[in-house]
Coordinates of C-alpha atoms and ligand atoms in Angstrom, one line a residue:
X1 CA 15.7 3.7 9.0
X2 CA 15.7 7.1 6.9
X3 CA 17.4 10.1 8.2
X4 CA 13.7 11.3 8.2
X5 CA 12.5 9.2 10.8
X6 CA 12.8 8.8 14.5
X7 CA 14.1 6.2 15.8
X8 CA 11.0 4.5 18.6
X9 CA 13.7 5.0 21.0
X10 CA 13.5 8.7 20.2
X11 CA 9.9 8.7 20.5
X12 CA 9.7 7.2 23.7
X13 CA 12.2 9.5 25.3
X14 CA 9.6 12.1 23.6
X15 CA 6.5 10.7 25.8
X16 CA 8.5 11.3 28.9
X17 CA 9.2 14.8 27.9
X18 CA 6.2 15.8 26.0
X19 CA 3.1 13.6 27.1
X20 CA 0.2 15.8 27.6
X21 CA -2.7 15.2 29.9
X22 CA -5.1 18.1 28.6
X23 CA -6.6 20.0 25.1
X24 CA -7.6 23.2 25.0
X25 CA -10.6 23.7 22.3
X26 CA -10.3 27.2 22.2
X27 CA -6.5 27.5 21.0
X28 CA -6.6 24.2 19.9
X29 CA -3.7 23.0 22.3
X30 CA -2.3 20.6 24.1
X31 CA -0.7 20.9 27.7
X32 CA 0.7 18.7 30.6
X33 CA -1.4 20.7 32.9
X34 CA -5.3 21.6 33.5
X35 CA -6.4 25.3 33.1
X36 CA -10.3 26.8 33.2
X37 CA -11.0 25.5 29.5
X38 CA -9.0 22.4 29.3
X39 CA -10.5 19.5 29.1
X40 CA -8.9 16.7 29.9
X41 CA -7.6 13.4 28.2
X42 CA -8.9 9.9 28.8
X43 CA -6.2 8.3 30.6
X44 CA -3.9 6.3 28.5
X45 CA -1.8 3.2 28.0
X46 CA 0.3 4.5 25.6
X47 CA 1.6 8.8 25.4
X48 CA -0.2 11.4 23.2
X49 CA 3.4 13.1 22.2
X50 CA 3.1 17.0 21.1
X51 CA 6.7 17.7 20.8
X52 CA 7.9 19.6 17.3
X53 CA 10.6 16.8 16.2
X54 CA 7.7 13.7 16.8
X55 CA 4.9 16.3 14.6
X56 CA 7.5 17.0 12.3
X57 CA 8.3 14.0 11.5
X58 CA 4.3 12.7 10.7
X59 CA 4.6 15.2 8.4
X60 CA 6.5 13.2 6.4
X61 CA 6.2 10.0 4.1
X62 CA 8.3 8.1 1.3
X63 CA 6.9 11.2 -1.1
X64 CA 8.4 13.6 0.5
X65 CA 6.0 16.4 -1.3
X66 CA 2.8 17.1 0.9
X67 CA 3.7 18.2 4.6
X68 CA 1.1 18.3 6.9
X69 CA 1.2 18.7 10.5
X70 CA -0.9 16.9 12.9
X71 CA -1.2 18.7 16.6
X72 CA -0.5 15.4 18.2
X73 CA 0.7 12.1 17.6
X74 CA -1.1 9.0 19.5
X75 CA 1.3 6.2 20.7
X76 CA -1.2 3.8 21.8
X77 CA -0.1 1.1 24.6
X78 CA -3.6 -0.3 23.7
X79 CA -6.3 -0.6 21.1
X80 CA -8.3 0.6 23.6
X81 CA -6.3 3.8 23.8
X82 CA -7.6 4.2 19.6
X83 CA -11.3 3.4 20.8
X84 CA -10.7 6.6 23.3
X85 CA -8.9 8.9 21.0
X86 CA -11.3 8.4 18.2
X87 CA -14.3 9.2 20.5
X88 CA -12.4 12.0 22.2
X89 CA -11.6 13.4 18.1
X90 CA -15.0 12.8 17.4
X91 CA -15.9 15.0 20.5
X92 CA -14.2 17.8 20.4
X93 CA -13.6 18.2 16.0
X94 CA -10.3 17.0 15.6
X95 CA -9.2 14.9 12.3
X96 CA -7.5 11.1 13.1
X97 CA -5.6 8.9 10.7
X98 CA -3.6 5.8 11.2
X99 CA 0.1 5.2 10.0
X100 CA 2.5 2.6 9.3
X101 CA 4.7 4.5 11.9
X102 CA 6.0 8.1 12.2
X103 CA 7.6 9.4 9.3
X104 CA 7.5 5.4 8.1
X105 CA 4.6 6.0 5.9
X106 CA 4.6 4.4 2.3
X107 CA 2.1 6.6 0.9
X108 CA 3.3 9.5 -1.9
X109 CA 1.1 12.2 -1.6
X110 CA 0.2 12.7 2.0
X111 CA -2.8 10.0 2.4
X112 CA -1.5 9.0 5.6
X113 CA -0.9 12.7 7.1
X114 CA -3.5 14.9 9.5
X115 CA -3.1 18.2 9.2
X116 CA -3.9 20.4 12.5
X117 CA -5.4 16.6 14.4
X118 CA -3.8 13.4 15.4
X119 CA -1.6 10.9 14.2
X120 CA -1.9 7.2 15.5
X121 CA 1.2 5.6 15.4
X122 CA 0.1 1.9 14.3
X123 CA 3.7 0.4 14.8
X124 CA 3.6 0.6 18.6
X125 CA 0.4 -1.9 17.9
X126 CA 2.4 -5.1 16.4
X127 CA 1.9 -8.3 18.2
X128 CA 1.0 -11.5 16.3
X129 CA -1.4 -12.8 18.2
X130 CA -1.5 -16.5 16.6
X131 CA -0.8 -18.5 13.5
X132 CA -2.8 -21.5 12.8
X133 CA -3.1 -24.2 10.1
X134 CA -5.2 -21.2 7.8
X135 CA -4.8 -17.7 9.4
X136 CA -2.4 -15.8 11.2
X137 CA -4.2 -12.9 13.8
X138 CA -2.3 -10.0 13.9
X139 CA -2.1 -6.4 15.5
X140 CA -2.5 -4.0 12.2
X141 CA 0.8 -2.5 12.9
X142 CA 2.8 -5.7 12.3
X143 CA 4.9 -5.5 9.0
X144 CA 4.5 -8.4 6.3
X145 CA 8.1 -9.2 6.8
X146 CA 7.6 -9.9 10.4
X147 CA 4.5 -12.0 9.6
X148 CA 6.8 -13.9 7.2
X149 CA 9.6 -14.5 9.7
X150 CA 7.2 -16.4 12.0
X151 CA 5.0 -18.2 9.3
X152 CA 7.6 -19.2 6.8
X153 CA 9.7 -21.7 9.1
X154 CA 5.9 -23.3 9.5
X155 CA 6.0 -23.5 6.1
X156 CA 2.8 -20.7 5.5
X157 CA 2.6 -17.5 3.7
X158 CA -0.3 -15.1 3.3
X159 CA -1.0 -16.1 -0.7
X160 CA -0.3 -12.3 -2.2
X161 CA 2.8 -10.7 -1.3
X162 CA 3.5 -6.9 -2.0
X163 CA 7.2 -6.6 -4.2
X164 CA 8.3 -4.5 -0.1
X165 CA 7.1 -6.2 2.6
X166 CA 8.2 -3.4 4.9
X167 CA 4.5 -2.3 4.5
X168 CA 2.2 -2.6 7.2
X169 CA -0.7 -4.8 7.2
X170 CA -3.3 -2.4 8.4
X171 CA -2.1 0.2 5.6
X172 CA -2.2 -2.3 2.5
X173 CA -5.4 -3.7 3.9
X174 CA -6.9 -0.1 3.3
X175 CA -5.6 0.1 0.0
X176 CA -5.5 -3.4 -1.3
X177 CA -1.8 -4.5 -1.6
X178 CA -1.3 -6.2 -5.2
X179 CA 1.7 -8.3 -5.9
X180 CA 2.9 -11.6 -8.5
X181 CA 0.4 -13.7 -6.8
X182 CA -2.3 -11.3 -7.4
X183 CA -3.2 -13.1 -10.9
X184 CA -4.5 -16.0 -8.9
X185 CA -5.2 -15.0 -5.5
X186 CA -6.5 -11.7 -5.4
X187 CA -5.0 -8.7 -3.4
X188 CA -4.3 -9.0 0.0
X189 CA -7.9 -7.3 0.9
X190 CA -8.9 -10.6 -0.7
X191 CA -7.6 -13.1 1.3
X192 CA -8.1 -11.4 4.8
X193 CA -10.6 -13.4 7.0
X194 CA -11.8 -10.8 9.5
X195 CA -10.6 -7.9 11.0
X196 CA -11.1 -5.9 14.1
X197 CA -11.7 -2.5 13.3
X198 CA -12.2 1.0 15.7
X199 CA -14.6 2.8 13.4
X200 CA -15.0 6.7 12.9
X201 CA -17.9 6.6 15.9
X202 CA -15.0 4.9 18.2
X203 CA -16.8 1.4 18.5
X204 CA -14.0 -1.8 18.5
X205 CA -16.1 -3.8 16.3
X206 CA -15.6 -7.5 14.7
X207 CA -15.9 -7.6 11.1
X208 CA -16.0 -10.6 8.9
X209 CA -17.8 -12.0 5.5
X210 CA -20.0 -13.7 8.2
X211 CA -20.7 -10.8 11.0
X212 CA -20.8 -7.2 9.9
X213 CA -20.4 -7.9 6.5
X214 CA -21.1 -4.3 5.5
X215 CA -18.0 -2.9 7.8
X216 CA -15.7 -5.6 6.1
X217 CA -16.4 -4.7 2.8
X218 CA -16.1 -0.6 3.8
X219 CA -12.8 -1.4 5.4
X220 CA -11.0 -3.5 2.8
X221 CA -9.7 -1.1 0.2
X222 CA -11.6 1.6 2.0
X223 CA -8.5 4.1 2.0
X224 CA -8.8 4.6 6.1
X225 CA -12.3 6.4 5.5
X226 CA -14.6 3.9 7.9
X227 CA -12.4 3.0 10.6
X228 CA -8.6 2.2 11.9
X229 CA -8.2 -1.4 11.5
X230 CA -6.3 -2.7 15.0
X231 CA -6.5 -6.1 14.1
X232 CA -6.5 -8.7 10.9
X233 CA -7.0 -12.1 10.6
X234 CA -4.8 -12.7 7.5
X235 CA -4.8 -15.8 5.4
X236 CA -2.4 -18.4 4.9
X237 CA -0.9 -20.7 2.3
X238 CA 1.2 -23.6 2.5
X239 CA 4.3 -22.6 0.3
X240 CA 7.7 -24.6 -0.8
X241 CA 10.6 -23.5 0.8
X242 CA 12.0 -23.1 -2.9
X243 CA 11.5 -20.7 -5.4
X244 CA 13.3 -20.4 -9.2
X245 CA 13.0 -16.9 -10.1
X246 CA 12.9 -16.6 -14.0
X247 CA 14.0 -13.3 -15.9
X248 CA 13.5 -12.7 -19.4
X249 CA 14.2 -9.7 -22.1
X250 CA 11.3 -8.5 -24.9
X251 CA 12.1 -5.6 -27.3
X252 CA 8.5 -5.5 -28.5
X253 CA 5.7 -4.5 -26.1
X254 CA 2.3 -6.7 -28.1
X255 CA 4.5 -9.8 -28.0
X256 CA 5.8 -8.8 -24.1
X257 CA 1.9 -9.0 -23.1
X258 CA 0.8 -11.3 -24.9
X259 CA 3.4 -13.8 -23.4
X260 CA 2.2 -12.3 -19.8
X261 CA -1.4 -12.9 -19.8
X262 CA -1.3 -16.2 -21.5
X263 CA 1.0 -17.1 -18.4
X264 CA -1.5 -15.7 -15.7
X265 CA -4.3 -17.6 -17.8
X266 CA -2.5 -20.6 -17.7
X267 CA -1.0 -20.7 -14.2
X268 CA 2.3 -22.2 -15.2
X269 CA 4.4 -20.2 -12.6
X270 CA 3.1 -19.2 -8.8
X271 CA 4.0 -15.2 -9.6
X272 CA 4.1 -13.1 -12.9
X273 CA 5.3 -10.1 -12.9
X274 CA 7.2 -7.3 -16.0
X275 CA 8.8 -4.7 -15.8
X276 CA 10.4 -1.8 -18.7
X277 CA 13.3 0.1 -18.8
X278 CA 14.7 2.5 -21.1
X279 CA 17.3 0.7 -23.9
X280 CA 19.7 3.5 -24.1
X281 CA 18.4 4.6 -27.7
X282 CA 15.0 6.2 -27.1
X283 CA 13.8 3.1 -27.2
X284 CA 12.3 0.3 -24.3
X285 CA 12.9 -2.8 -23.5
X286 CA 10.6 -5.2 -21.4
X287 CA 11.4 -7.8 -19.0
X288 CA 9.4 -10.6 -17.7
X289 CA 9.8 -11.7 -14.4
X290 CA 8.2 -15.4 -13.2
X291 CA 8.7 -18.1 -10.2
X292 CA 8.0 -20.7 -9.5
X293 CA 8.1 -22.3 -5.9
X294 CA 9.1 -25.7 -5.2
X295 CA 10.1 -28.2 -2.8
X296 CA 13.8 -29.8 -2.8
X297 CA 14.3 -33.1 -5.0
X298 CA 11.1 -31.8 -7.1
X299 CA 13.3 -28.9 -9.0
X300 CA 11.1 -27.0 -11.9
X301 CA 11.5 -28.3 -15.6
X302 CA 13.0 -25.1 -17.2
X303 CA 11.9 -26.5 -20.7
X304 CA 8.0 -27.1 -19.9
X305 CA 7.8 -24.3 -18.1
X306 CA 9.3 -21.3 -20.6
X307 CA 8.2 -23.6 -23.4
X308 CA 6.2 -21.2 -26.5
X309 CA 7.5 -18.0 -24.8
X310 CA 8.6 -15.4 -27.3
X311 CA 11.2 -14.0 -25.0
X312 CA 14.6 -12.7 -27.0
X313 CA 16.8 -15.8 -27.1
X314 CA 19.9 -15.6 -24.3
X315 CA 18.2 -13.6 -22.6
X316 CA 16.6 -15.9 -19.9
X317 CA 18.3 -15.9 -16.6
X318 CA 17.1 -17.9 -13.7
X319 CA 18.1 -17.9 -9.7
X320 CA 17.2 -20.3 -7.3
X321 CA 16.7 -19.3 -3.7
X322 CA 14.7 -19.4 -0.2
X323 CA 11.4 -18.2 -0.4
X324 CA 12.2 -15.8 2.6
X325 CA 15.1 -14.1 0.7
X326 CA 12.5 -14.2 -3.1
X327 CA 9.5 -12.2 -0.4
X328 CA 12.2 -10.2 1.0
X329 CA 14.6 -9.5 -2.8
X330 CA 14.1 -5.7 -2.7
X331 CA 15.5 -5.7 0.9
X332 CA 19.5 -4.8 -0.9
X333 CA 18.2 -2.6 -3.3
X334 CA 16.5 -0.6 -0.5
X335 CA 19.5 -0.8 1.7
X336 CA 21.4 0.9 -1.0
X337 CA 19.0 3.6 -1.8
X338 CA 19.6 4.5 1.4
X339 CA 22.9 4.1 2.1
X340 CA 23.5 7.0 -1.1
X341 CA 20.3 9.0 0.3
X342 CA 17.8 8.4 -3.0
X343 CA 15.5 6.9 -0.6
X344 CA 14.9 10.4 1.1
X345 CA 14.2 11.7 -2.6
X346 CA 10.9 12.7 -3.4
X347 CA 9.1 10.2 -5.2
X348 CA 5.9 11.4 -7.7
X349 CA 4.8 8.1 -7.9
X350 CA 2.1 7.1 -10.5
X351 CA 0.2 3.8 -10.5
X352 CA -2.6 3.0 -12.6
X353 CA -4.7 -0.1 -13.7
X354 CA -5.2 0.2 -17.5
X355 CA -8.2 -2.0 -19.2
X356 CA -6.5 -5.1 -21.1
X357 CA -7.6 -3.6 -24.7
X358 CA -5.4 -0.3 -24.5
X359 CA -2.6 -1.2 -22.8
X360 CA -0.7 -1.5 -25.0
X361 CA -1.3 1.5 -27.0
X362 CA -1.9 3.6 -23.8
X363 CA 1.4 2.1 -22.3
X364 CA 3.6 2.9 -25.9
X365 CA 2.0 5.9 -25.5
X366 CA 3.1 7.7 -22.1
X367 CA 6.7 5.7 -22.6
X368 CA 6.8 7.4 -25.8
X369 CA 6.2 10.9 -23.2
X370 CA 8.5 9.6 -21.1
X371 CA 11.9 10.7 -20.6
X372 CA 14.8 9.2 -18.4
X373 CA 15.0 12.5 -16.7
X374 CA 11.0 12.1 -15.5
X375 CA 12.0 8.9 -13.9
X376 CA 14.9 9.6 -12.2
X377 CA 16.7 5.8 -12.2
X378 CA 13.0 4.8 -10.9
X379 CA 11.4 1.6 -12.0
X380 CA 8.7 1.2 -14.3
X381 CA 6.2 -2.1 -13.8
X382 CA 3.9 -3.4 -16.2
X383 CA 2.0 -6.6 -15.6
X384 CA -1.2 -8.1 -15.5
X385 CA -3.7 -9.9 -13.0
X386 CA -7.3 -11.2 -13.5
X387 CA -9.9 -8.1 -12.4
X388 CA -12.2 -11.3 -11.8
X389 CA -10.4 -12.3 -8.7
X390 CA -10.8 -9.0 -6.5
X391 CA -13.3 -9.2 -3.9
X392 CA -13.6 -6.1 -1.7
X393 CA -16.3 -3.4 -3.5
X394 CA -13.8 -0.6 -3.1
X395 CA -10.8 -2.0 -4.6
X396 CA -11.5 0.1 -8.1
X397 CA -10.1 -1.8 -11.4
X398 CA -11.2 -1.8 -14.8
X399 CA -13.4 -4.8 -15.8
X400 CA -12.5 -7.6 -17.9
X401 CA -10.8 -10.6 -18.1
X402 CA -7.3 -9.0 -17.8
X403 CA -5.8 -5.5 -17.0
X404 CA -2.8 -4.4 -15.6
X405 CA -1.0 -2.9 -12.7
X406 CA 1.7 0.2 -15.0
X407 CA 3.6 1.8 -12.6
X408 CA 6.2 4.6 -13.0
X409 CA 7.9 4.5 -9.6
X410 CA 9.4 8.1 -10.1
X411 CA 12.2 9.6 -8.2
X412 CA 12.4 13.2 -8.3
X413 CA 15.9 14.3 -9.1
X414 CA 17.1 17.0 -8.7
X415 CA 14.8 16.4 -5.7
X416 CA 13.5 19.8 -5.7
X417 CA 9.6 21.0 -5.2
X418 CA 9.9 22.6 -9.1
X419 CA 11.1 19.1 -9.8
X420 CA 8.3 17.2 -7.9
X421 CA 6.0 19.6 -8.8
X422 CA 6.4 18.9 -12.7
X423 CA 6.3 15.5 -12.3
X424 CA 2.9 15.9 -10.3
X425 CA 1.3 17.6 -13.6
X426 CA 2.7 14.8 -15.6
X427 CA 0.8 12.1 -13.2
X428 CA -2.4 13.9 -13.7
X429 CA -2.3 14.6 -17.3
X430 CA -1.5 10.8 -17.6
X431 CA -4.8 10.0 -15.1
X432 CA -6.8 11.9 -17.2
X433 CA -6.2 10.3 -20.3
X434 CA -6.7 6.9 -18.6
X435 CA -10.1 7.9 -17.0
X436 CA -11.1 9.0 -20.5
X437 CA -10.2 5.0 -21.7
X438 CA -11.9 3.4 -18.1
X439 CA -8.9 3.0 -16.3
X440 CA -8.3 3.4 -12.7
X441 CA -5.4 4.5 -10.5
X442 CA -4.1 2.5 -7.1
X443 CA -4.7 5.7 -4.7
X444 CA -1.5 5.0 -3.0
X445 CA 0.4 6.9 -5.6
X446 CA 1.1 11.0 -6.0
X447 CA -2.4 12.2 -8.2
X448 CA -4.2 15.3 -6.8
X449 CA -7.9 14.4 -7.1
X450 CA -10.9 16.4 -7.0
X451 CA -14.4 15.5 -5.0
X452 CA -15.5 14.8 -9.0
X453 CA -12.4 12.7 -9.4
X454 CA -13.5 10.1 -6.5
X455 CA -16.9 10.3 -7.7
X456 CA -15.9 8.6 -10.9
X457 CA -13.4 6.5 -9.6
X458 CA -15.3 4.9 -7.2
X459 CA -18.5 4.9 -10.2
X460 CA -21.3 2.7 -9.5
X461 CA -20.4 2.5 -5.7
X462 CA -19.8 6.2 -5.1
X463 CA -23.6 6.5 -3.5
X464 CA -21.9 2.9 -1.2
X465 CA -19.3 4.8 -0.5
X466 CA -20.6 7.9 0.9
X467 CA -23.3 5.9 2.5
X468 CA -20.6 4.1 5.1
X469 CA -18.7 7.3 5.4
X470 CA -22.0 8.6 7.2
X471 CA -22.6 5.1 8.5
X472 CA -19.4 4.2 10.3
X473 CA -17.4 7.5 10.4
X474 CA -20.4 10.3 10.4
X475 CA -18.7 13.3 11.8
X476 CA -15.9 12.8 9.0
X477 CA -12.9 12.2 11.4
X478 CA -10.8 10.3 9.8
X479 CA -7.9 10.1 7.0
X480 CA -8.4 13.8 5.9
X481 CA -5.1 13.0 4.0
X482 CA -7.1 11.4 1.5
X483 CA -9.0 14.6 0.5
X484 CA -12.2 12.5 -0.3
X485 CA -14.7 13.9 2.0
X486 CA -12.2 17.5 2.8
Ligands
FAD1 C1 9.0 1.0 -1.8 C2 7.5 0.7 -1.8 C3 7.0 -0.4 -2.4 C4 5.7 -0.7 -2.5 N1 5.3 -1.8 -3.1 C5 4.0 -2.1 -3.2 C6 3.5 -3.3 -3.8 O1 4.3 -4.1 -4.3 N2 2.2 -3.5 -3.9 C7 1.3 -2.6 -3.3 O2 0.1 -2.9 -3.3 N3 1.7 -1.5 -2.7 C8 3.0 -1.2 -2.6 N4 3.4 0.0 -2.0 C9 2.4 0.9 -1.6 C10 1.8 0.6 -0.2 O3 0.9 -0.5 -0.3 C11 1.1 1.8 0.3 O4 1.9 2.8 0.5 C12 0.2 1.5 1.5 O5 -0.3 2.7 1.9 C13 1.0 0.8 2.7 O6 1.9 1.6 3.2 P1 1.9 1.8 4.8 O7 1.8 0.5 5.5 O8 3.1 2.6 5.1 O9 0.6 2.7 5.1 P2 0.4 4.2 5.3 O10 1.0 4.9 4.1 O11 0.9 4.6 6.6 O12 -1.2 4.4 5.2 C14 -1.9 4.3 4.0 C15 -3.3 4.7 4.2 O13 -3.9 3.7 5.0 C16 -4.3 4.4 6.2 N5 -4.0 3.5 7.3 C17 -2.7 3.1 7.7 N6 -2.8 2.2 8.7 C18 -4.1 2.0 8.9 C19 -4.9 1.2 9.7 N7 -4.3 0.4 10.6 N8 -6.3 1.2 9.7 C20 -6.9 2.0 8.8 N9 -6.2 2.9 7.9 C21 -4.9 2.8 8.0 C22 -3.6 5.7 6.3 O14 -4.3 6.7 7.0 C23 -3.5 6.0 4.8 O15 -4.8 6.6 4.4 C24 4.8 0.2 -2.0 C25 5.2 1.4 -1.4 C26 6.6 1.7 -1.3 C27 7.0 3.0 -0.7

């Protein structure tokens, strides 16, 4: 829990106080009682809260630089409360996006925030519903560590994993969720099997590869732009309750890469990822970082498995534990951030895929820009997947047989606007130069784009793109925060 968000008990002290039964097109306001131009709400399950602390705090996410204030923040006691305050936006003009939970938003740059219109509160929403043999069927506001609490005693995970699993399902769903795993599985949008979804006309629709197929593909990876997703029918795996988690030092970037892809190409470990950090003498170093699961009495072979690595000798370090705690290792880290306040920082991330045959001059490049004092202590990751293995049509990544995920997870200290603000420029003077080489960025991160800028992200299925906006959301009312279509 930040210091920047309420606690649900707050917010439900908040619905007694500050539920509101009425809106008021004219001056755009809520109130508990009727007068000659109200009109009134749909009754609901759950409280429509107006009260400043609840609005201030959907103004906020983990970037702590765009504030925008929604009118209204939905706590739905039912999906069917999202069916009626979707229509009722629709209606009457007013913008709708979903959240992980108020102020609990992941996003960097405002995606998940609603200006003057309504926030849904997805947490309230976050029952698992079942988990069989293949597939768990979840309400979208369920976190990936709760799934994992229930399926990993069963022996089951969902195949990809993000590196936090505090994330909601229904907000990586609509933005693809990449992790280790994502070399040979896919992102998460790829291994979800169907998903109930309230779309931007306020219809609770199905949507699977088999039954609305053009819904499911608008949805996955579709940034919140079709529909709120309210349910998902995630994937599962059966995993070891063992994993060896390898760590390994490079000083020079080519060799670093090269090591990388060959492992994702042969499959060796279950989870590849790098990551860089500054050697103290203007100069980086490059870590790999590999697992491997495994069952008890059938312990990896440390030889085989690092053999023909080029990794700096000594430098390999390995730790054996539960798969829980390897899906849950960032949970200290983020504990501490907290505890000393960084995690209430601003944080300008930047997240790009960069095509296999510059990244490494592209990535010497920017860390050649970069300075310790642009990241702040934050963490840069570099590390590869197989483009080949994504599914959903929006999920934009360079072609090829290989790129890779480079991230510079950037705290903003001091954490000032100025501060923010510079490191903002920095992020889109790094975009650019990757657009110019076919790169793409992971819109989660802290890049303000231009109508132009979608069009050529989203390239060949721009036209697709627009084209289910007017399809399944045609009075454009929801996730404004995404500045795509406002
Ligand atoms: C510490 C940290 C670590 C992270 N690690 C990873 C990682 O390893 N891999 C990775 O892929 N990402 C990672 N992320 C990014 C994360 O995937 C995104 O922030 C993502 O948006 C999920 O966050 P959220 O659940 O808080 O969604 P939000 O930020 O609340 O929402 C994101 C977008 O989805 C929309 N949305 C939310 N819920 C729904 C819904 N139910 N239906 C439709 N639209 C919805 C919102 O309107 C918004 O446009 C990380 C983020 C943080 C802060």
């Amino acid at each position: 829990m930040t210091s920047r968000t309420l606690p649900r008990r707050t917010l439900l002290q908040g619905a007694l106080v500050a539920a509101v039964t009425v809106f008021n097109p004219l001056q755009r306001s809520w109130a508990a009682s009727p007068s000659p131009e109200s009109i009134s709400l749909p009754p609901l399950d759950g409280a429509l809260l107006v009260d400043p602390a609840t609005r201030s705090a959907a103004a906020e996410d983990y970037g702590h630089i765009v504030h925008q204030q929604p009118w209204a923040v939905l706590v739905p006691g039912s999906v069917e409360d999202i069916v009626k305050m979707v229509r009722f936006a629709r209606t009457h003009g007013l913008k709708v996006a979903g959240a992980r939970g108020i102020g609990e938003s992941h996003s960097t740059q405002g995606q998940a925030q609603v200006e003057a219109g309504v926030v849904i509160d997805m947490s309230a929403l976050s029952t698992i519903h079942e988990i069989n043999e293949t597939s768990a069927w979840v309400d979208a506001g369920v976190r990936w560590h709760e799934l994992l609490q229930a399926t990993v005693p069963l022996g089951k995970s969902p195949p990809t994993l993000t590196d936090f699993i505090e994330l909601s399902i229904g907000g990586t769903l609509s933005v693809g969720g990449i992790g280790g795993q994502a070399f040979r599985s896919g992102l998460q949008v790829d291994n979800v099997l169907e998903l109930d979804v309230v779309t931007g006309r306020g219809e609770l629709v199905r949507c699977s590869p088999f039954r609305e197929r053009r819904l499911f593909d608008a949805i996955r990876a579709g940034l919140g732009q079709f529909g709120i997703i309210v349910r998902a029918r995630v994937r599962l795996v059966a995993v070891p309750p063992r994993v060896r988690y390898y760590t390994a030092r490079y000083t020079d970037i080519a060799v670093f890469v090269a090591d990388q892809t060959r492992l994702i190409d042969e499959g060796r470990f279950d989870y590849v990822e790098g990551s860089v950090s500054p050697s103290g003498n203007g100069t980086w170093t490059f870590q790999l970082e590999v697992a491997k699961y495994y069952a008890p009495g059938s312990e990896p072979d440390d030889s085989r498995l690092l053999s023909g690595l080029s990794y700096l000798p000594g430098t390999v370090q390995a730790v054996d534990e539960s798969y829980f705690d390897f899906a849950n290792r960032l949970a200290p880290v983020v504990e501490l951030l907290k505890q000393i306040g960084i995690w209430d920082y601003p944080h300008p991330w930047l997240n790009l895929f960069v095509p296999e045959c510059d990244a490494v001059r592209f990535v010497q490049s920017v860390l050649s820009r970069t300075t310790e004092a642009d990241m702040g202590q934050g963490p840069i990751l570099l590390y590869p997947f197989h483009p080949g293995r994504l599914t959903a049509p929006f999920s934009r990544v360079p072609p090829g047989r290989h790129a890779f995920l480079f991230s510079l997870l950037r705290t903003a200290v001091p954490p000032t606007p100025e501060q923010s603000a510079s490191l903002v420029a920095k992020n889109r003077a790094i975009y650019e130069e990757l657009v110019a080489l076919g790169g793409k960025r992971y819109p989660i991160d802290s890049v303000p784009m231009s109508r132009a800028d979608w069009r050529e992200h989203f390239g060949p299925v721009w036209d697709t793109f627009v084209y289910d906006k007017a399809r399944f959301d045609p009075d454009n009312v929801l996730a404004p925060g995404q500045h795509i279509f406002s």
